[in-house]
Amino acid sequence: MGYTLITGATGGIGKATATLLASEGQNLLLVDIVNPAEFALQIMEEGIAVESLQIDISNLESTQVVTQFVAEKKFTLDGVVHLAGITRDKSMLKMDKSEWDQVIGVNLTGTFNILKVCAPLMKSAGGSIVLTGSTSALFGNFGQINYVASKGGVEAMTKTAARELAAYNIRVNCIIPGFIDTPMTRKMPEERYNAVQQMIPLKRAGQPEDVAELINFLISSKSSYITGTSILIDGGFRM
Ligand SMILES: NC(=O)c1ccc[n+]([C@@H]2O[C@H](COP(=O)([O-])OP(=O)(O)OC[C@H]3O[C@@H](n4cnc5c(N)ncnc54)[C@H](O)[C@@H]3O)[C@@H](O)[C@H]2O)c1
C-alpha cells in the first residue's frame, strides 16, 4: 500500500488527521518543522507504518529530502495532505516586510514546494492532494493581508495544479476551514475567541476532528470524481 504525506503534522488539524488516517489503516509520512518523530510513535497502529521527517517546507532544498527518503525506503506516495501554515497578524499599515515574507514563504511558496516535490512521486500511480485555504481569504480578514494573499493564492493554485496533474490521475482539492479550535486560533484573547464563535451559525468553533473527516474523504477513492474544487468546512461562517 502507498503512503499519505501530511505536512503540519504536529499542528491541531495535522494531529487529528494523522490520528484518523492511522486508525483507518493508512501508512503515513509525517512532515513538520517541529520534529514529528515522537507523535509518530504515539499513533502507530499494528499493520501500518508511520514515518516522519523534520522539514521546513518554505525551503525547497529542505523539502526535497522527501524525494530522497521515498527513494531510499522504496515506497509509493498516493496521498498528500498539505496543512503546514502560519499567521503573523498585524494591520497592513503596521506590518513589516519580514512578516509579509514569512507568511508568503511558508503558506504560498511552501505550497509550491510541496507540489513540486510530491507530484513527480505520484505520477506513475496517481493519487489525491489536499491543499489548505481559509475563509479569511474570502472575507478579507482585518489584520491578515499577508495570510489572505497566501490563502487566496493556494485556492487559485489548486485549480492550475488540478488541470496540470489530471493527466496523471492525480486529483487536487482545497479545503477551506473557517474557525477551528487549534493552537493557531487559541493565540487569540479568550474574549475575542468567544465572540467569533457567536458569529458562526452553528455557534461553535470547528474541532480539528471535523476537518480530519473531510480530509479523509478527499484522500480516499470515495471522492474519485472530485478535483479542482474548494470545499468550505466552517459551520456556516461564510454563508
Ligand atoms: N485553525 C483555523 O481556524 C484555521 C482556519 C483556516 C485555515 N487554517 C489552516 O489550516 C492549516 C492547519 O492549521 P492549524 O490550525 O492546525 O494550525 P497549527 O498552528 O496548529 O499547525 C500548523 C503546523 O504547521 C507547522 N509549520 C509551520 N511552519 C512550517 C514550515 N515552514 N515547515 C513545516 N511545517 C511548518 C507548525 O509547526 C504546525 O505544526 C494551516 O494551513 C492554517 O492556515 C486553519
PDB file of C-alpha atoms and ligand atoms in Angstrom:
ATOM      1  CA  MET A   1       0.000   0.000   0.000  1.00  0.00           C
ATOM      2  CA  GLY A   2       1.117   3.556  -0.656  1.00  0.00           C
ATOM      3  CA  TYR A   3       1.763   6.315   1.855  1.00  0.00           C
ATOM      4  CA  THR A   4      -0.005   9.584   2.599  1.00  0.00           C
ATOM      5  CA  LEU A   5       2.278  12.505   3.409  1.00  0.00           C
ATOM      6  CA  ILE A   6       0.905  15.032   5.916  1.00  0.00           C
ATOM      7  CA  THR A   7       2.566  18.439   6.387  1.00  0.00           C
ATOM      8  CA  GLY A   8       1.912  20.443   9.533  1.00  0.00           C
ATOM      9  CA  ALA A   9       1.502  17.025  11.132  1.00  0.00           C
ATOM     10  CA  THR A  10       2.157  18.179  14.699  1.00  0.00           C
ATOM     11  CA  GLY A  11      -0.378  21.024  14.468  1.00  0.00           C
ATOM     12  CA  GLY A  12      -4.002  20.912  15.562  1.00  0.00           C
ATOM     13  CA  ILE A  13      -5.607  19.775  12.289  1.00  0.00           C
ATOM     14  CA  GLY A  14      -2.494  17.762  11.368  1.00  0.00           C
ATOM     15  CA  LYS A  15      -2.591  15.635  14.526  1.00  0.00           C
ATOM     16  CA  ALA A  16      -6.320  14.946  14.189  1.00  0.00           C
ATOM     17  CA  THR A  17      -5.862  13.984  10.526  1.00  0.00           C
ATOM     18  CA  ALA A  18      -2.876  11.728  11.175  1.00  0.00           C
ATOM     19  CA  THR A  19      -4.719  10.024  14.031  1.00  0.00           C
ATOM     20  CA  LEU A  20      -7.810   9.383  11.898  1.00  0.00           C
ATOM     21  CA  LEU A  21      -5.884   8.165   8.840  1.00  0.00           C
ATOM     22  CA  ALA A  22      -3.736   5.865  11.007  1.00  0.00           C
ATOM     23  CA  SER A  23      -6.883   4.380  12.569  1.00  0.00           C
ATOM     24  CA  GLU A  24      -8.174   3.757   9.029  1.00  0.00           C
ATOM     25  CA  GLY A  25      -5.036   1.699   8.315  1.00  0.00           C
ATOM     26  CA  GLN A  26      -3.234   4.273   6.168  1.00  0.00           C
ATOM     27  CA  ASN A  27       0.591   4.300   6.022  1.00  0.00           C
ATOM     28  CA  LEU A  28       1.806   7.811   6.829  1.00  0.00           C
ATOM     29  CA  LEU A  29       4.801  10.076   6.296  1.00  0.00           C
ATOM     30  CA  LEU A  30       4.530  12.920   8.817  1.00  0.00           C
ATOM     31  CA  VAL A  31       6.287  16.195   7.997  1.00  0.00           C
ATOM     32  CA  ASP A  32       6.676  19.288  10.183  1.00  0.00           C
ATOM     33  CA  ILE A  33       9.233  21.924  11.108  1.00  0.00           C
ATOM     34  CA  VAL A  34       8.698  20.651  14.678  1.00  0.00           C
ATOM     35  CA  ASN A  35      10.097  17.098  14.812  1.00  0.00           C
ATOM     36  CA  PRO A  36       7.085  14.747  14.425  1.00  0.00           C
ATOM     37  CA  ALA A  37       9.008  11.595  15.490  1.00  0.00           C
ATOM     38  CA  GLU A  38       7.520  11.314  18.988  1.00  0.00           C
ATOM     39  CA  PHE A  39       3.972  11.887  17.729  1.00  0.00           C
ATOM     40  CA  ALA A  40       4.557   9.278  15.000  1.00  0.00           C
ATOM     41  CA  LEU A  41       5.272   6.664  17.698  1.00  0.00           C
ATOM     42  CA  GLN A  42       2.078   7.594  19.552  1.00  0.00           C
ATOM     43  CA  ILE A  43      -0.229   6.933  16.597  1.00  0.00           C
ATOM     44  CA  MET A  44       1.485   3.819  15.272  1.00  0.00           C
ATOM     45  CA  GLU A  45      -1.099   1.090  14.764  1.00  0.00           C
ATOM     46  CA  GLU A  46      -0.498  -2.588  14.126  1.00  0.00           C
ATOM     47  CA  GLY A  47      -0.069  -3.309  10.422  1.00  0.00           C
ATOM     48  CA  ILE A  48       0.758   0.242   9.313  1.00  0.00           C
ATOM     49  CA  ALA A  49       3.949   2.258   9.028  1.00  0.00           C
ATOM     50  CA  VAL A  50       4.261   5.823  10.311  1.00  0.00           C
ATOM     51  CA  GLU A  51       7.452   7.577   9.190  1.00  0.00           C
ATOM     52  CA  SER A  52       8.446  11.151  10.000  1.00  0.00           C
ATOM     53  CA  LEU A  53      10.681  13.932   8.709  1.00  0.00           C
ATOM     54  CA  GLN A  54      11.566  17.306  10.226  1.00  0.00           C
ATOM     55  CA  ILE A  55      11.377  19.680   7.281  1.00  0.00           C
ATOM     56  CA  ASP A  56      10.960  23.402   6.634  1.00  0.00           C
ATOM     57  CA  ILE A  57       8.536  23.416   3.706  1.00  0.00           C
ATOM     58  CA  SER A  58       9.277  27.088   2.946  1.00  0.00           C
ATOM     59  CA  ASN A  59      12.702  25.928   1.774  1.00  0.00           C
ATOM     60  CA  LEU A  60      12.814  23.868  -1.450  1.00  0.00           C
ATOM     61  CA  GLU A  61      16.098  22.123  -0.579  1.00  0.00           C
ATOM     62  CA  SER A  62      14.753  21.057   2.801  1.00  0.00           C
ATOM     63  CA  THR A  63      11.525  19.823   1.153  1.00  0.00           C
ATOM     64  CA  GLN A  64      13.497  17.791  -1.389  1.00  0.00           C
ATOM     65  CA  VAL A  65      14.571  15.480   1.462  1.00  0.00           C
ATOM     66  CA  VAL A  66      11.164  13.836   0.866  1.00  0.00           C
ATOM     67  CA  THR A  67      12.314  12.713  -2.608  1.00  0.00           C
ATOM     68  CA  GLN A  68      15.437  11.060  -1.190  1.00  0.00           C
ATOM     69  CA  PHE A  69      13.520   9.460   1.671  1.00  0.00           C
ATOM     70  CA  VAL A  70      10.848   7.940  -0.581  1.00  0.00           C
ATOM     71  CA  ALA A  71      13.533   6.599  -2.943  1.00  0.00           C
ATOM     72  CA  GLU A  72      15.548   5.065  -0.078  1.00  0.00           C
ATOM     73  CA  LYS A  73      12.515   3.446   1.545  1.00  0.00           C
ATOM     74  CA  LYS A  74      11.174   2.358  -1.848  1.00  0.00           C
ATOM     75  CA  PHE A  75       7.580   3.249  -1.115  1.00  0.00           C
ATOM     76  CA  THR A  76       4.959   4.948  -3.260  1.00  0.00           C
ATOM     77  CA  LEU A  77       3.162   8.142  -2.365  1.00  0.00           C
ATOM     78  CA  ASP A  78      -0.532   8.223  -3.206  1.00  0.00           C
ATOM     79  CA  GLY A  79      -1.791  10.964  -0.913  1.00  0.00           C
ATOM     80  CA  VAL A  80      -0.645  14.426   0.210  1.00  0.00           C
ATOM     81  CA  VAL A  81      -2.386  16.472   2.890  1.00  0.00           C
ATOM     82  CA  HIS A  82      -0.707  19.850   2.982  1.00  0.00           C
ATOM     83  CA  LEU A  83      -1.639  21.618   6.219  1.00  0.00           C
ATOM     84  CA  ALA A  84       1.536  23.459   7.264  1.00  0.00           C
ATOM     85  CA  GLY A  85       0.786  27.151   7.625  1.00  0.00           C
ATOM     86  CA  ILE A  86       1.456  30.192   9.815  1.00  0.00           C
ATOM     87  CA  THR A  87      -0.041  33.556  10.702  1.00  0.00           C
ATOM     88  CA  ARG A  88       1.779  36.796  11.515  1.00  0.00           C
ATOM     89  CA  ASP A  89      -1.201  39.100  12.041  1.00  0.00           C
ATOM     90  CA  LYS A  90      -0.946  42.885  12.045  1.00  0.00           C
ATOM     91  CA  SER A  91      -2.853  45.663  10.308  1.00  0.00           C
ATOM     92  CA  MET A  92      -1.389  46.479   6.903  1.00  0.00           C
ATOM     93  CA  LEU A  93      -0.026  49.869   7.997  1.00  0.00           C
ATOM     94  CA  LYS A  94       1.876  48.303  10.898  1.00  0.00           C
ATOM     95  CA  MET A  95       3.022  45.110   9.165  1.00  0.00           C
ATOM     96  CA  ASP A  96       6.668  44.978   8.252  1.00  0.00           C
ATOM     97  CA  LYS A  97       8.188  43.287   5.218  1.00  0.00           C
ATOM     98  CA  SER A  98       9.549  40.329   7.203  1.00  0.00           C
ATOM     99  CA  GLU A  99       6.039  39.462   8.463  1.00  0.00           C
ATOM    100  CA  TRP A 100       4.803  39.570   4.862  1.00  0.00           C
ATOM    101  CA  ASP A 101       7.732  37.455   3.640  1.00  0.00           C
ATOM    102  CA  GLN A 102       7.414  34.800   6.365  1.00  0.00           C
ATOM    103  CA  VAL A 103       3.735  34.122   5.674  1.00  0.00           C
ATOM    104  CA  ILE A 104       4.131  34.138   1.888  1.00  0.00           C
ATOM    105  CA  GLY A 105       7.229  31.938   2.290  1.00  0.00           C
ATOM    106  CA  VAL A 106       5.511  29.222   4.324  1.00  0.00           C
ATOM    107  CA  ASN A 107       1.918  29.332   3.046  1.00  0.00           C
ATOM    108  CA  LEU A 108       2.353  30.161  -0.642  1.00  0.00           C
ATOM    109  CA  THR A 109       5.931  29.205  -1.617  1.00  0.00           C
ATOM    110  CA  GLY A 110       5.655  26.225   0.733  1.00  0.00           C
ATOM    111  CA  THR A 111       2.642  25.005  -1.241  1.00  0.00           C
ATOM    112  CA  PHE A 112       4.609  25.349  -4.483  1.00  0.00           C
ATOM    113  CA  ASN A 113       7.500  23.411  -2.908  1.00  0.00           C
ATOM    114  CA  ILE A 114       5.226  20.584  -1.754  1.00  0.00           C
ATOM    115  CA  LEU A 115       3.548  20.309  -5.175  1.00  0.00           C
ATOM    116  CA  LYS A 116       6.905  20.470  -6.945  1.00  0.00           C
ATOM    117  CA  VAL A 117       8.401  17.703  -4.780  1.00  0.00           C
ATOM    118  CA  CYS A 118       5.394  15.410  -4.317  1.00  0.00           C
ATOM    119  CA  ALA A 119       3.674  15.456  -7.733  1.00  0.00           C
ATOM    120  CA  PRO A 120       6.570  13.682  -9.531  1.00  0.00           C
ATOM    121  CA  LEU A 121       6.457  10.943  -6.851  1.00  0.00           C
ATOM    122  CA  MET A 122       2.752  10.361  -7.589  1.00  0.00           C
ATOM    123  CA  LYS A 123       2.878  10.479 -11.394  1.00  0.00           C
ATOM    124  CA  SER A 124       3.102   6.742 -12.001  1.00  0.00           C
ATOM    125  CA  ALA A 125       0.244   5.592  -9.760  1.00  0.00           C
ATOM    126  CA  GLY A 126      -1.956   8.694  -9.371  1.00  0.00           C
ATOM    127  CA  GLY A 127      -3.486   9.856  -6.101  1.00  0.00           C
ATOM    128  CA  SER A 128      -5.019  12.744  -4.223  1.00  0.00           C
ATOM    129  CA  ILE A 129      -3.579  16.043  -2.972  1.00  0.00           C
ATOM    130  CA  VAL A 130      -5.401  18.202  -0.427  1.00  0.00           C
ATOM    131  CA  LEU A 131      -4.277  21.820  -0.028  1.00  0.00           C
ATOM    132  CA  THR A 132      -5.477  24.255   2.637  1.00  0.00           C
ATOM    133  CA  GLY A 133      -7.053  27.659   2.132  1.00  0.00           C
ATOM    134  CA  SER A 134      -9.005  29.730   4.653  1.00  0.00           C
ATOM    135  CA  THR A 135     -12.296  31.595   4.936  1.00  0.00           C
ATOM    136  CA  SER A 136     -10.138  34.630   5.844  1.00  0.00           C
ATOM    137  CA  ALA A 137      -9.222  34.891   2.162  1.00  0.00           C
ATOM    138  CA  LEU A 138     -12.926  35.016   1.270  1.00  0.00           C
ATOM    139  CA  PHE A 139     -13.740  37.706   3.877  1.00  0.00           C
ATOM    140  CA  GLY A 140     -10.541  39.744   3.545  1.00  0.00           C
ATOM    141  CA  ASN A 141      -9.936  39.454   7.272  1.00  0.00           C
ATOM    142  CA  PHE A 142      -8.713  42.559   9.169  1.00  0.00           C
ATOM    143  CA  GLY A 143      -5.028  42.249  10.179  1.00  0.00           C
ATOM    144  CA  GLN A 144      -4.239  39.404   7.781  1.00  0.00           C
ATOM    145  CA  ILE A 145      -3.186  40.960   4.478  1.00  0.00           C
ATOM    146  CA  ASN A 146      -0.239  38.541   4.252  1.00  0.00           C
ATOM    147  CA  TYR A 147      -2.328  35.498   5.225  1.00  0.00           C
ATOM    148  CA  VAL A 148      -5.270  36.253   2.881  1.00  0.00           C
ATOM    149  CA  ALA A 149      -2.857  36.808  -0.023  1.00  0.00           C
ATOM    150  CA  SER A 150      -1.266  33.423   0.656  1.00  0.00           C
ATOM    151  CA  LYS A 151      -4.511  31.504   1.153  1.00  0.00           C
ATOM    152  CA  GLY A 152      -6.269  33.098  -1.832  1.00  0.00           C
ATOM    153  CA  GLY A 153      -3.202  32.086  -3.814  1.00  0.00           C
ATOM    154  CA  VAL A 154      -3.419  28.492  -2.605  1.00  0.00           C
ATOM    155  CA  GLU A 155      -7.054  28.288  -3.730  1.00  0.00           C
ATOM    156  CA  ALA A 156      -6.102  29.543  -7.201  1.00  0.00           C
ATOM    157  CA  MET A 157      -3.068  27.220  -7.349  1.00  0.00           C
ATOM    158  CA  THR A 158      -5.379  24.279  -6.619  1.00  0.00           C
ATOM    159  CA  LYS A 159      -7.157  24.807  -9.930  1.00  0.00           C
ATOM    160  CA  THR A 160      -3.975  25.045 -12.005  1.00  0.00           C
ATOM    161  CA  ALA A 161      -2.441  22.014 -10.278  1.00  0.00           C
ATOM    162  CA  ALA A 162      -5.671  20.035 -10.788  1.00  0.00           C
ATOM    163  CA  ARG A 163      -5.648  20.824 -14.522  1.00  0.00           C
ATOM    164  CA  GLU A 164      -1.955  20.017 -14.947  1.00  0.00           C
ATOM    165  CA  LEU A 165      -1.974  16.806 -12.903  1.00  0.00           C
ATOM    166  CA  ALA A 166      -5.285  15.318 -14.094  1.00  0.00           C
ATOM    167  CA  ALA A 167      -3.437  13.552 -16.920  1.00  0.00           C
ATOM    168  CA  TYR A 168      -1.614  11.514 -14.252  1.00  0.00           C
ATOM    169  CA  ASN A 169      -4.841  10.726 -12.392  1.00  0.00           C
ATOM    170  CA  ILE A 170      -3.751  12.999  -9.545  1.00  0.00           C
ATOM    171  CA  ARG A 171      -6.660  14.920  -8.039  1.00  0.00           C
ATOM    172  CA  VAL A 172      -6.042  18.268  -6.301  1.00  0.00           C
ATOM    173  CA  ASN A 173      -8.582  19.916  -3.998  1.00  0.00           C
ATOM    174  CA  CYS A 174      -8.560  22.697  -1.424  1.00  0.00           C
ATOM    175  CA  ILE A 175     -10.246  22.614   1.967  1.00  0.00           C
ATOM    176  CA  ILE A 176     -11.404  25.969   3.307  1.00  0.00           C
ATOM    177  CA  PRO A 177     -11.641  25.774   7.092  1.00  0.00           C
ATOM    178  CA  GLY A 178     -13.471  28.521   8.958  1.00  0.00           C
ATOM    179  CA  PHE A 179     -12.696  28.930  12.658  1.00  0.00           C
ATOM    180  CA  ILE A 180     -11.141  25.753  14.065  1.00  0.00           C
ATOM    181  CA  ASP A 181     -10.082  25.091  17.659  1.00  0.00           C
ATOM    182  CA  THR A 182      -6.304  24.659  17.288  1.00  0.00           C
ATOM    183  CA  PRO A 183      -3.127  26.315  18.649  1.00  0.00           C
ATOM    184  CA  MET A 184      -3.392  28.765  15.719  1.00  0.00           C
ATOM    185  CA  THR A 185      -6.727  30.249  16.886  1.00  0.00           C
ATOM    186  CA  ARG A 186      -6.050  29.752  20.607  1.00  0.00           C
ATOM    187  CA  LYS A 187      -3.409  32.500  20.305  1.00  0.00           C
ATOM    188  CA  MET A 188      -6.371  34.935  20.345  1.00  0.00           C
ATOM    189  CA  PRO A 189      -7.550  36.523  23.604  1.00  0.00           C
ATOM    190  CA  GLU A 190     -10.339  34.321  25.040  1.00  0.00           C
ATOM    191  CA  GLU A 191     -12.925  37.120  24.834  1.00  0.00           C
ATOM    192  CA  ARG A 192     -12.280  37.543  21.102  1.00  0.00           C
ATOM    193  CA  TYR A 193     -12.277  33.750  20.586  1.00  0.00           C
ATOM    194  CA  ASN A 194     -15.746  33.505  22.194  1.00  0.00           C
ATOM    195  CA  ALA A 195     -17.028  36.489  20.189  1.00  0.00           C
ATOM    196  CA  VAL A 196     -16.013  34.804  16.923  1.00  0.00           C
ATOM    197  CA  GLN A 197     -17.824  31.605  17.960  1.00  0.00           C
ATOM    198  CA  GLN A 198     -21.008  33.638  18.360  1.00  0.00           C
ATOM    199  CA  MET A 199     -20.686  34.882  14.754  1.00  0.00           C
ATOM    200  CA  ILE A 200     -20.825  31.285  13.469  1.00  0.00           C
ATOM    201  CA  PRO A 201     -24.344  29.955  12.694  1.00  0.00           C
ATOM    202  CA  LEU A 202     -23.506  26.647  14.457  1.00  0.00           C
ATOM    203  CA  LYS A 203     -22.276  28.753  17.426  1.00  0.00           C
ATOM    204  CA  ARG A 204     -19.029  26.892  17.932  1.00  0.00           C
ATOM    205  CA  ALA A 205     -15.516  26.641  16.587  1.00  0.00           C
ATOM    206  CA  GLY A 206     -14.949  23.565  14.458  1.00  0.00           C
ATOM    207  CA  GLN A 207     -12.970  20.750  16.002  1.00  0.00           C
ATOM    208  CA  PRO A 208      -9.821  19.515  14.221  1.00  0.00           C
ATOM    209  CA  GLU A 209     -11.566  16.109  14.008  1.00  0.00           C
ATOM    210  CA  ASP A 210     -14.367  17.711  11.916  1.00  0.00           C
ATOM    211  CA  VAL A 211     -11.754  18.804   9.360  1.00  0.00           C
ATOM    212  CA  ALA A 212      -9.975  15.440   9.502  1.00  0.00           C
ATOM    213  CA  GLU A 213     -13.178  13.696   8.368  1.00  0.00           C
ATOM    214  CA  LEU A 214     -13.373  15.890   5.250  1.00  0.00           C
ATOM    215  CA  ILE A 215      -9.695  15.264   4.503  1.00  0.00           C
ATOM    216  CA  ASN A 216     -10.176  11.510   4.944  1.00  0.00           C
ATOM    217  CA  PHE A 217     -12.956  11.648   2.325  1.00  0.00           C
ATOM    218  CA  LEU A 218     -10.904  13.737  -0.135  1.00  0.00           C
ATOM    219  CA  ILE A 219      -7.880  11.447   0.204  1.00  0.00           C
ATOM    220  CA  SER A 220      -9.950   8.301  -0.293  1.00  0.00           C
ATOM    221  CA  SER A 221     -11.235   6.823  -3.546  1.00  0.00           C
ATOM    222  CA  LYS A 222     -14.777   7.743  -2.374  1.00  0.00           C
ATOM    223  CA  SER A 223     -14.063  11.199  -3.824  1.00  0.00           C
ATOM    224  CA  SER A 224     -12.578   9.886  -7.076  1.00  0.00           C
ATOM    225  CA  TYR A 225     -14.619  12.270  -9.290  1.00  0.00           C
ATOM    226  CA  ILE A 226     -13.799  15.428  -7.304  1.00  0.00           C
ATOM    227  CA  THR A 227     -10.894  17.590  -8.432  1.00  0.00           C
ATOM    228  CA  GLY A 228     -10.004  21.268  -8.784  1.00  0.00           C
ATOM    229  CA  THR A 229     -12.524  22.411  -6.216  1.00  0.00           C
ATOM    230  CA  SER A 230     -12.636  24.126  -2.827  1.00  0.00           C
ATOM    231  CA  ILE A 231     -14.781  22.793  -0.017  1.00  0.00           C
ATOM    232  CA  LEU A 232     -15.830  25.001   2.885  1.00  0.00           C
ATOM    233  CA  ILE A 233     -15.864  23.492   6.365  1.00  0.00           C
ATOM    234  CA  ASP A 234     -16.937  26.389   8.552  1.00  0.00           C
ATOM    235  CA  GLY A 235     -20.187  25.775  10.451  1.00  0.00           C
ATOM    236  CA  GLY A 236     -21.891  28.242   8.102  1.00  0.00           C
ATOM    237  CA  PHE A 237     -19.438  31.095   8.898  1.00  0.00           C
ATOM    238  CA  ARG A 238     -19.099  32.222   5.280  1.00  0.00           C
ATOM    239  CA  MET A 239     -22.772  31.902   4.332  1.00  0.00           C
TER     240      MET A 239
HETATM  241  N1  LIG B   1      -7.308  26.853  12.813  1.00  0.00           N
HETATM  242  C1  LIG B   1      -8.072  27.519  11.985  1.00  0.00           C
HETATM  243  O1  LIG B   1      -9.076  28.136  12.384  1.00  0.00           O
HETATM  244  C2  LIG B   1      -7.762  27.541  10.508  1.00  0.00           C
HETATM  245  C3  LIG B   1      -8.679  28.175   9.657  1.00  0.00           C
HETATM  246  C4  LIG B   1      -8.430  28.200   8.290  1.00  0.00           C
HETATM  247  C5  LIG B   1      -7.285  27.617   7.794  1.00  0.00           C
HETATM  248  N2  LIG B   1      -6.418  27.016   8.629  1.00  0.00           N
HETATM  249  C6  LIG B   1      -5.214  26.423   8.041  1.00  0.00           C
HETATM  250  O2  LIG B   1      -5.160  25.048   8.383  1.00  0.00           O
HETATM  251  C7  LIG B   1      -3.791  24.633   8.434  1.00  0.00           C
HETATM  252  C8  LIG B   1      -3.523  23.935   9.753  1.00  0.00           C
HETATM  253  O3  LIG B   1      -3.733  24.884  10.773  1.00  0.00           O
HETATM  254  P1  LIG B   1      -3.824  24.539  12.334  1.00  0.00           P
HETATM  255  O4  LIG B   1      -4.976  25.308  12.846  1.00  0.00           O
HETATM  256  O5  LIG B   1      -3.742  23.084  12.560  1.00  0.00           O
HETATM  257  O6  LIG B   1      -2.515  25.304  12.823  1.00  0.00           O
HETATM  258  P2  LIG B   1      -1.349  24.873  13.803  1.00  0.00           P
HETATM  259  O7  LIG B   1      -0.608  26.125  14.083  1.00  0.00           O
HETATM  260  O8  LIG B   1      -1.873  24.061  14.926  1.00  0.00           O
HETATM  261  O9  LIG B   1      -0.465  23.901  12.859  1.00  0.00           O
HETATM  262  C9  LIG B   1       0.337  24.360  11.832  1.00  0.00           C
HETATM  263  C10 LIG B   1       1.520  23.407  11.709  1.00  0.00           C
HETATM  264  O10 LIG B   1       2.355  23.833  10.612  1.00  0.00           O
HETATM  265  C11 LIG B   1       3.707  23.649  11.013  1.00  0.00           C
HETATM  266  N3  LIG B   1       4.585  24.518  10.263  1.00  0.00           N
HETATM  267  C12 LIG B   1       4.670  25.882  10.342  1.00  0.00           C
HETATM  268  N4  LIG B   1       5.639  26.333   9.529  1.00  0.00           N
HETATM  269  C13 LIG B   1       6.170  25.245   8.902  1.00  0.00           C
HETATM  270  C14 LIG B   1       7.209  25.071   7.966  1.00  0.00           C
HETATM  271  N5  LIG B   1       7.905  26.119   7.476  1.00  0.00           N
HETATM  272  N6  LIG B   1       7.515  23.819   7.557  1.00  0.00           N
HETATM  273  C15 LIG B   1       6.832  22.755   8.037  1.00  0.00           C
HETATM  274  N7  LIG B   1       5.829  22.858   8.934  1.00  0.00           N
HETATM  275  C16 LIG B   1       5.504  24.092   9.378  1.00  0.00           C
HETATM  276  C17 LIG B   1       3.697  24.019  12.506  1.00  0.00           C
HETATM  277  O11 LIG B   1       4.838  23.534  13.173  1.00  0.00           O
HETATM  278  C18 LIG B   1       2.409  23.385  12.974  1.00  0.00           C
HETATM  279  O12 LIG B   1       2.613  22.053  13.408  1.00  0.00           O
HETATM  280  C19 LIG B   1      -2.957  25.896   8.198  1.00  0.00           C
HETATM  281  O13 LIG B   1      -2.579  25.961   6.850  1.00  0.00           O
HETATM  282  C20 LIG B   1      -3.913  27.012   8.533  1.00  0.00           C
HETATM  283  O14 LIG B   1      -3.585  28.209   7.868  1.00  0.00           O
HETATM  284  C21 LIG B   1      -6.618  26.948   9.989  1.00  0.00           C
END
